Amino acid sequence: MTVPSVDVTPPPWAGTTARARVAGVAGAADAASAAGVASTVSAAPRVRRSTVQVLGAAGRDGDGTVLPWTLGARERPDCVLDLTDVRRLDRAVRRLAGGIVVAATPWSPEALFTDDLPAEQSAGFARGAAGVLWALAEVGADIPGELIDWLVRAARRAPRDRPGLANGLSGLALALDRLGCGDDAAELWEAMDQAPLEDLGPTLADGLPGLGLALLERAPIPDGEALLDRVEAVAGALVRQLRWRSRFDRLGVLRGGSGAALFLLHAYELTEDPALLEPVQECLRHDLALLGWRPFARHAALPLWSRPGSVANGSMGVAVVLHRAAQHLDAPWVAEAAEAITAAAELRLLEAPGLSRGRASAILAVQYLRSLPWETAEERFARVRPYLEQVTLRRARNGAEQPGGFPSGLEDGAAGVLLALGHLGIAGDRRVPFLW
């Protein structure tokens, strides 16, 4: 029996997010980018599934990442994909997307994907089903209707007092809008409009920055003026909280200072309120101190900035925010730190290219940081070609049906790898997709 599917080809407003609409900036480039992905990765045939181990060029036994994969009827699991070829890269995206879909368990009320997650995270955006389905839609993959129905049911059960992005209503609403479930998403947006801002923290994962960025990514927008007022209120609440409360225990976009800085930068670009820029600097100084970047590092701090960490939780996400901040801040250390982190990552990525939890997103970040606005998609892809390589697909040991220890989620799993690979070779605007 054919599994019913939903066409997630981007609607006319795709890419024209709240950030673009409220600011009066046309979203045509983003829309073209999304449409280009959809036409490239549509309807991959899910003939049979094989849990596949992805090995680097060295090909050492046991050295690789185990990913869900789909193979055509005549394909063997011991084939080689050259990711430096855009056409082969497209094939990898289609096969990985198909494997993620086939690995879903829509009959299970607890979790759509069999990752070992707490119940409150199984439908979340960062590591759960909402983020996985959002990533699949972003690359234009076929998504069976029963998977979307599972997410709709989970959203209806979600507590209405958790507006956060990683595991709350913000992420669910974004995913449902992207999947075409506008009525269900509207109910969640309405609940978030009633959320008391003083109860939210300063991190993007579950606090004010995540709520603000979700509002800016929202599409379609029923009332632009009301949304802008809400964004300004969220930004004001965040500035007050950063002034009077303790800051962050961790670094990075998702749970450190860079996430707060990212949202405040977007808010500044809409409002041009100079009071937002000083907190941006303080948040970035915090993350650079934890990364061991001098002169902000504490005594004997390890130079973590020299390692290519992930976009969500590591140094590359900090570099992306620094790069954006350099457009508005005069402090020399902002551009210097962004350049130092990017240059160090380029060296490390040359030593060990390939696929992993954070490496795929780090390659995408390098593409964003090094490419220029007037470059074509081919020129931008040429910049990251040295960091990609041939990868060998081998059947996982013991015929395992599930990826051993490798989750499905957007933050640290197969959906994050899929999203990064899907955006490396496409046309359209230069960007790192939303967060990861």
XYZ file of C-alpha atoms in Angstrom:
436
model
C 0.000 0.000 0.000
C 1.305 3.435 -0.897
C 1.988 5.632 2.113
C 0.062 8.933 1.834
C 2.302 11.958 1.592
C 1.966 15.697 1.749
C 3.488 18.037 -0.790
C 5.763 20.421 1.113
C 6.823 22.467 -1.887
C 7.188 25.978 -0.446
C 4.027 28.115 -0.749
C 4.226 31.634 -2.227
C 5.163 33.162 1.126
C 7.999 30.706 1.808
C 11.178 32.555 2.740
C 9.280 35.801 3.353
C 9.523 35.525 7.099
C 8.423 38.049 9.652
C 11.934 39.495 9.648
C 11.728 40.257 5.923
C 8.074 41.287 5.831
C 8.134 43.648 8.830
C 11.368 45.269 7.695
C 9.997 45.698 4.181
C 12.716 43.523 2.658
C 11.703 41.256 -0.213
C 12.104 37.557 0.496
C 12.433 36.539 -3.139
C 15.987 35.232 -2.724
C 15.056 32.975 0.176
C 11.984 31.781 -1.696
C 14.071 30.945 -4.750
C 16.488 29.080 -2.492
C 13.703 27.027 -0.927
C 12.115 26.320 -4.295
C 15.472 25.218 -5.677
C 15.869 22.677 -2.905
C 12.358 21.337 -3.358
C 12.845 20.761 -7.064
C 16.134 18.999 -6.391
C 15.155 16.633 -3.602
C 11.553 15.762 -4.373
C 10.070 12.308 -3.969
C 13.105 10.114 -3.377
C 12.030 6.520 -4.040
C 11.990 4.632 -0.719
C 12.543 1.216 -2.231
C 14.355 -0.398 0.681
C 16.098 0.803 3.764
C 19.577 0.005 4.979
C 21.289 1.307 8.081
C 24.567 2.451 6.588
C 27.945 3.305 8.044
C 29.451 6.390 6.386
C 33.245 6.168 6.269
C 35.798 8.798 5.314
C 38.394 8.410 2.580
C 40.746 6.547 4.919
C 38.129 3.822 5.184
C 39.279 2.319 8.470
C 36.977 -0.391 9.798
C 34.751 0.960 12.515
C 35.703 4.570 11.764
C 32.591 6.369 10.633
C 29.097 7.580 11.368
C 26.074 5.273 11.221
C 23.151 6.973 9.485
C 19.658 5.935 8.322
C 19.717 5.565 4.559
C 17.554 4.408 1.657
C 18.871 2.489 -1.308
C 17.311 1.865 -4.689
C 16.528 -1.681 -5.758
C 19.780 -1.998 -7.718
C 22.029 -0.080 -5.343
C 24.547 -1.711 -3.041
C 25.440 -0.434 0.422
C 29.180 -0.521 -0.368
C 29.035 2.269 -2.974
C 31.073 5.478 -2.893
C 29.651 9.008 -2.987
C 31.843 11.917 -3.981
C 30.397 14.845 -2.018
C 32.579 17.307 -3.933
C 30.233 16.729 -6.884
C 26.979 18.662 -6.449
C 24.993 15.921 -8.195
C 26.364 13.270 -5.848
C 25.715 15.595 -2.921
C 22.096 15.840 -4.052
C 21.885 12.059 -4.141
C 23.209 11.878 -0.575
C 20.581 14.369 0.568
C 17.775 12.366 -1.058
C 18.965 9.065 0.386
C 19.465 10.469 3.872
C 16.054 12.161 3.826
C 14.420 8.910 2.751
C 16.181 6.993 5.504
C 15.005 9.430 8.163
C 11.408 9.139 6.959
C 11.477 5.346 6.907
C 12.956 5.278 10.423
C 9.908 7.079 11.856
C 7.410 5.276 14.077
C 4.049 7.037 13.563
C 2.175 4.262 15.431
C 3.994 5.139 18.660
C 2.272 7.755 20.855
C 5.471 8.411 22.841
C 7.954 9.345 20.119
C 7.988 9.665 16.347
C 11.675 8.752 16.212
C 13.236 6.130 18.440
C 15.842 8.385 20.042
C 16.351 7.993 23.763
C 14.762 11.310 24.796
C 12.683 12.423 27.766
C 8.970 12.620 26.973
C 8.959 16.420 26.980
C 11.649 16.502 24.254
C 10.314 13.835 21.879
C 8.242 16.347 19.889
C 10.603 19.312 20.319
C 12.351 21.405 17.708
C 15.956 20.985 18.848
C 16.139 17.210 19.197
C 12.654 15.844 18.536
C 10.106 15.329 15.796
C 9.273 18.990 15.076
C 12.858 19.796 14.107
C 13.240 16.624 12.045
C 10.084 17.262 10.022
C 11.014 20.945 9.617
C 14.422 19.932 8.230
C 12.815 17.441 5.838
C 10.488 20.171 4.591
C 13.405 22.583 4.196
C 15.145 20.213 1.777
C 11.906 19.474 -0.088
C 11.587 15.824 0.887
C 8.329 13.877 0.684
C 6.785 13.671 4.170
C 4.062 11.052 4.696
C 0.836 12.529 6.015
C 0.827 10.185 9.010
C 4.057 11.749 10.289
C 2.517 15.214 10.116
C -0.599 13.908 11.849
C 1.585 12.591 14.673
C 3.107 16.038 15.170
C -0.319 17.702 15.139
C -1.503 15.364 17.896
C 1.645 16.008 19.918
C 1.171 19.767 19.533
C -2.379 19.549 20.852
C -1.097 17.758 23.968
C 1.806 20.161 24.558
C 1.674 22.283 27.748
C 0.589 25.820 26.941
C 2.917 27.366 29.550
C 6.147 26.471 27.690
C 6.687 28.941 24.837
C 10.372 28.038 24.380
C 11.949 27.116 21.055
C 13.892 23.912 21.759
C 11.119 21.957 23.481
C 8.140 24.311 23.625
C 5.430 25.925 21.565
C 7.691 28.152 19.420
C 9.385 25.249 17.700
C 6.144 23.329 17.267
C 4.425 26.355 15.717
C 7.277 26.957 13.266
C 7.253 23.327 12.143
C 3.463 23.182 11.754
C 3.428 26.382 9.696
C 6.165 24.992 7.454
C 4.232 21.754 7.026
C 1.060 23.577 5.994
C -0.885 23.090 9.261
C -1.741 26.768 9.656
C -4.789 26.405 11.912
C -2.956 24.246 14.449
C 0.036 26.581 14.361
C -2.197 29.634 14.884
C -3.504 28.147 18.135
C 0.057 27.840 19.430
C 1.009 31.367 18.336
C -2.024 32.703 20.215
C -0.937 30.882 23.372
C 2.558 32.360 23.030
C 1.124 35.866 22.724
C -0.289 35.417 26.234
C 2.970 34.131 27.756
C 4.382 36.383 30.535
C 7.823 37.470 29.343
C 9.264 37.859 32.838
C 9.034 34.083 33.358
C 11.382 33.301 30.449
C 15.166 33.013 30.658
C 17.950 34.529 28.521
C 18.839 31.514 26.345
C 17.663 30.743 22.851
C 16.798 27.159 23.773
C 13.960 27.921 26.170
C 13.886 31.662 26.772
C 13.284 35.087 25.321
C 15.753 34.910 22.373
C 14.150 31.701 21.085
C 10.669 33.174 21.298
C 11.853 36.348 19.533
C 13.622 34.501 16.722
C 10.614 32.231 16.238
C 8.414 35.305 15.818
C 10.849 36.686 13.236
C 10.862 33.401 11.326
C 7.087 33.129 11.364
C 5.344 32.881 7.993
C 2.668 33.706 7.024
C 2.164 36.821 9.162
C -1.422 37.805 10.010
C -0.557 41.203 11.559
C 2.873 42.707 10.940
C 2.471 45.675 13.279
C 1.338 43.543 16.204
C 4.211 41.157 15.603
C 6.749 43.990 15.567
C 5.348 45.284 18.862
C 5.742 41.828 20.382
C 9.331 41.537 19.105
C 10.179 44.905 20.667
C 8.622 43.802 23.950
C 10.655 40.578 23.939
C 13.859 42.499 23.174
C 13.174 44.981 25.992
C 12.506 42.175 28.470
C 15.743 40.445 27.442
C 17.821 43.611 27.867
C 16.412 44.142 31.362
C 17.072 40.540 32.294
C 20.662 40.646 31.052
C 21.224 43.808 33.070
C 19.994 42.489 36.412
C 20.269 38.710 36.419
C 23.073 36.192 36.150
C 24.129 35.452 32.587
C 24.856 32.015 31.083
C 26.434 28.812 32.296
C 27.321 27.621 28.783
C 28.423 29.031 25.445
C 27.001 28.928 21.938
C 23.905 29.890 20.021
C 21.483 27.487 21.646
C 22.333 27.803 25.337
C 24.948 30.542 25.598
C 25.306 34.254 25.040
C 25.469 34.093 21.257
C 21.794 33.188 20.945
C 20.767 36.275 22.895
C 23.163 38.380 20.814
C 21.725 36.952 17.581
C 18.158 37.898 18.465
C 19.152 41.381 19.680
C 21.011 41.983 16.410
C 17.889 41.107 14.424
C 15.821 43.344 16.699
C 18.313 46.174 16.193
C 18.081 45.808 12.417
C 14.315 46.308 12.711
C 14.191 49.044 15.354
C 17.640 50.736 15.108
C 17.570 51.101 18.902
C 21.213 51.674 19.982
C 20.422 50.428 23.506
C 20.416 46.888 22.086
C 24.071 46.910 21.001
C 25.807 47.007 24.395
C 24.105 43.783 25.563
C 25.160 42.210 22.258
C 28.799 42.959 23.052
C 28.499 41.611 26.599
C 26.926 38.356 25.417
C 29.633 37.811 22.816
C 32.401 38.585 25.320
C 30.934 35.917 27.590
C 31.078 33.217 24.913
C 34.558 34.200 23.764
C 35.778 33.980 27.363
C 34.478 30.422 27.640
C 36.078 29.621 24.273
C 39.432 30.777 25.647
C 39.834 33.638 23.178
C 42.070 36.350 24.615
C 41.856 39.037 25.943
C 38.562 37.838 27.432
C 39.699 34.349 28.500
C 40.370 33.518 32.099
C 43.824 32.430 33.205
C 44.875 29.017 31.812
C 41.637 28.653 29.814
C 41.830 26.141 26.987
C 41.770 27.654 23.454
C 38.507 25.996 22.447
C 37.982 28.634 19.754
C 40.600 26.863 17.616
C 38.432 23.755 17.266
C 35.574 23.639 14.710
C 32.625 23.234 17.059
C 29.028 22.938 15.918
C 26.756 25.810 14.930
C 24.274 25.021 17.705
C 26.576 24.673 20.692
C 30.133 25.434 19.622
C 32.576 27.894 18.156
C 31.162 28.025 14.616
C 27.823 29.351 15.826
C 29.658 32.032 17.792
C 31.619 32.948 14.647
C 28.418 33.326 12.618
C 26.960 35.724 15.196
C 30.256 37.655 15.414
C 30.256 37.989 11.629
C 26.780 39.504 11.737
C 27.651 41.726 14.699
C 30.659 43.152 12.837
C 28.202 44.923 10.526
C 26.944 47.042 13.434
C 29.733 47.163 16.057
C 32.941 49.186 15.745
C 34.922 47.183 18.307
C 37.928 45.611 16.470
C 37.783 42.409 18.502
C 34.443 41.414 16.920
C 35.826 40.954 13.398
C 39.167 39.660 14.726
C 37.508 36.884 16.733
C 35.264 35.884 13.810
C 38.295 35.650 11.513
C 40.381 33.707 14.034
C 37.667 31.096 14.658
C 36.945 30.693 10.929
C 40.610 30.345 9.957
C 41.224 27.752 12.669
C 38.168 25.781 11.583
C 39.338 25.729 7.971
C 42.591 24.058 9.004
C 40.889 21.452 11.175
C 38.227 20.665 8.584
C 40.928 19.988 5.997
C 42.478 17.419 8.330
C 39.255 15.469 8.864
C 36.475 16.216 6.350
C 33.306 14.180 6.149
C 30.016 13.765 8.029
C 29.473 13.894 11.757
C 27.218 15.507 14.347
C 28.826 18.946 14.140
C 31.159 18.826 11.153
C 28.508 19.162 8.447
C 27.094 22.302 10.051
C 30.620 23.674 10.548
C 31.276 23.306 6.797
C 28.047 25.156 6.060
C 29.100 27.919 8.466
C 32.465 28.264 6.705
C 30.633 28.607 3.392
C 28.522 31.420 4.846
C 31.459 33.172 6.514
C 33.768 33.047 3.484
C 31.384 33.641 0.581
C 30.575 37.078 -0.806
C 27.129 38.501 -1.623
C 27.717 38.651 -5.375
C 29.055 35.100 -5.760
C 27.035 32.466 -7.582
C 25.925 29.223 -5.978
C 28.702 27.410 -7.888
C 31.348 29.806 -6.565
C 30.086 29.435 -3.004
C 30.132 25.653 -3.271
C 33.684 25.781 -4.644
C 34.768 27.421 -1.380
C 33.778 24.372 0.678
C 34.709 21.656 -1.826
C 38.127 21.111 -0.147
C 36.379 20.190 3.118
C 34.248 17.490 1.491
C 35.482 14.174 0.206
C 34.466 10.810 -1.079
C 32.583 8.843 1.529
C 32.036 5.100 1.448
C 28.660 3.652 2.400
C 28.863 0.293 4.111
C 26.199 -1.797 5.763
C 26.330 -1.292 9.518
C 27.771 -4.095 11.585
C 25.488 -6.852 12.852
C 22.737 -5.702 10.497
C 21.610 -3.093 13.008
C 18.241 -1.585 12.160
C 18.778 1.637 14.119
C 21.711 4.049 13.894
C 23.921 3.045 16.791
C 24.085 5.998 19.139
C 23.395 8.575 16.400
C 20.129 10.426 17.004
C 17.654 11.749 14.456
C 17.321 15.290 15.781
C 18.185 18.654 14.341
C 20.607 19.755 17.048
C 22.928 16.762 17.121
C 21.652 14.115 14.735
C 20.834 13.015 11.214
C 18.374 15.867 10.554
C 21.124 18.406 11.268
C 23.453 16.658 8.817
C 20.630 16.573 6.267
C 19.900 20.288 6.638
C 23.561 21.253 6.261
C 24.153 19.055 3.205
C 20.898 20.229 1.645
C 21.962 23.870 1.800
C 25.573 23.543 0.635
C 25.017 23.535 -3.120
C 21.770 25.417 -3.695
C 21.093 28.771 -5.301
C 19.570 31.737 -3.499
C 20.518 33.920 -0.575
C 23.578 33.211 1.550
C 22.448 32.041 4.973
C 22.805 29.433 7.656
C 19.313 27.918 7.920
C 17.533 29.519 10.850
C 19.644 28.248 13.775
C 21.642 25.129 12.996
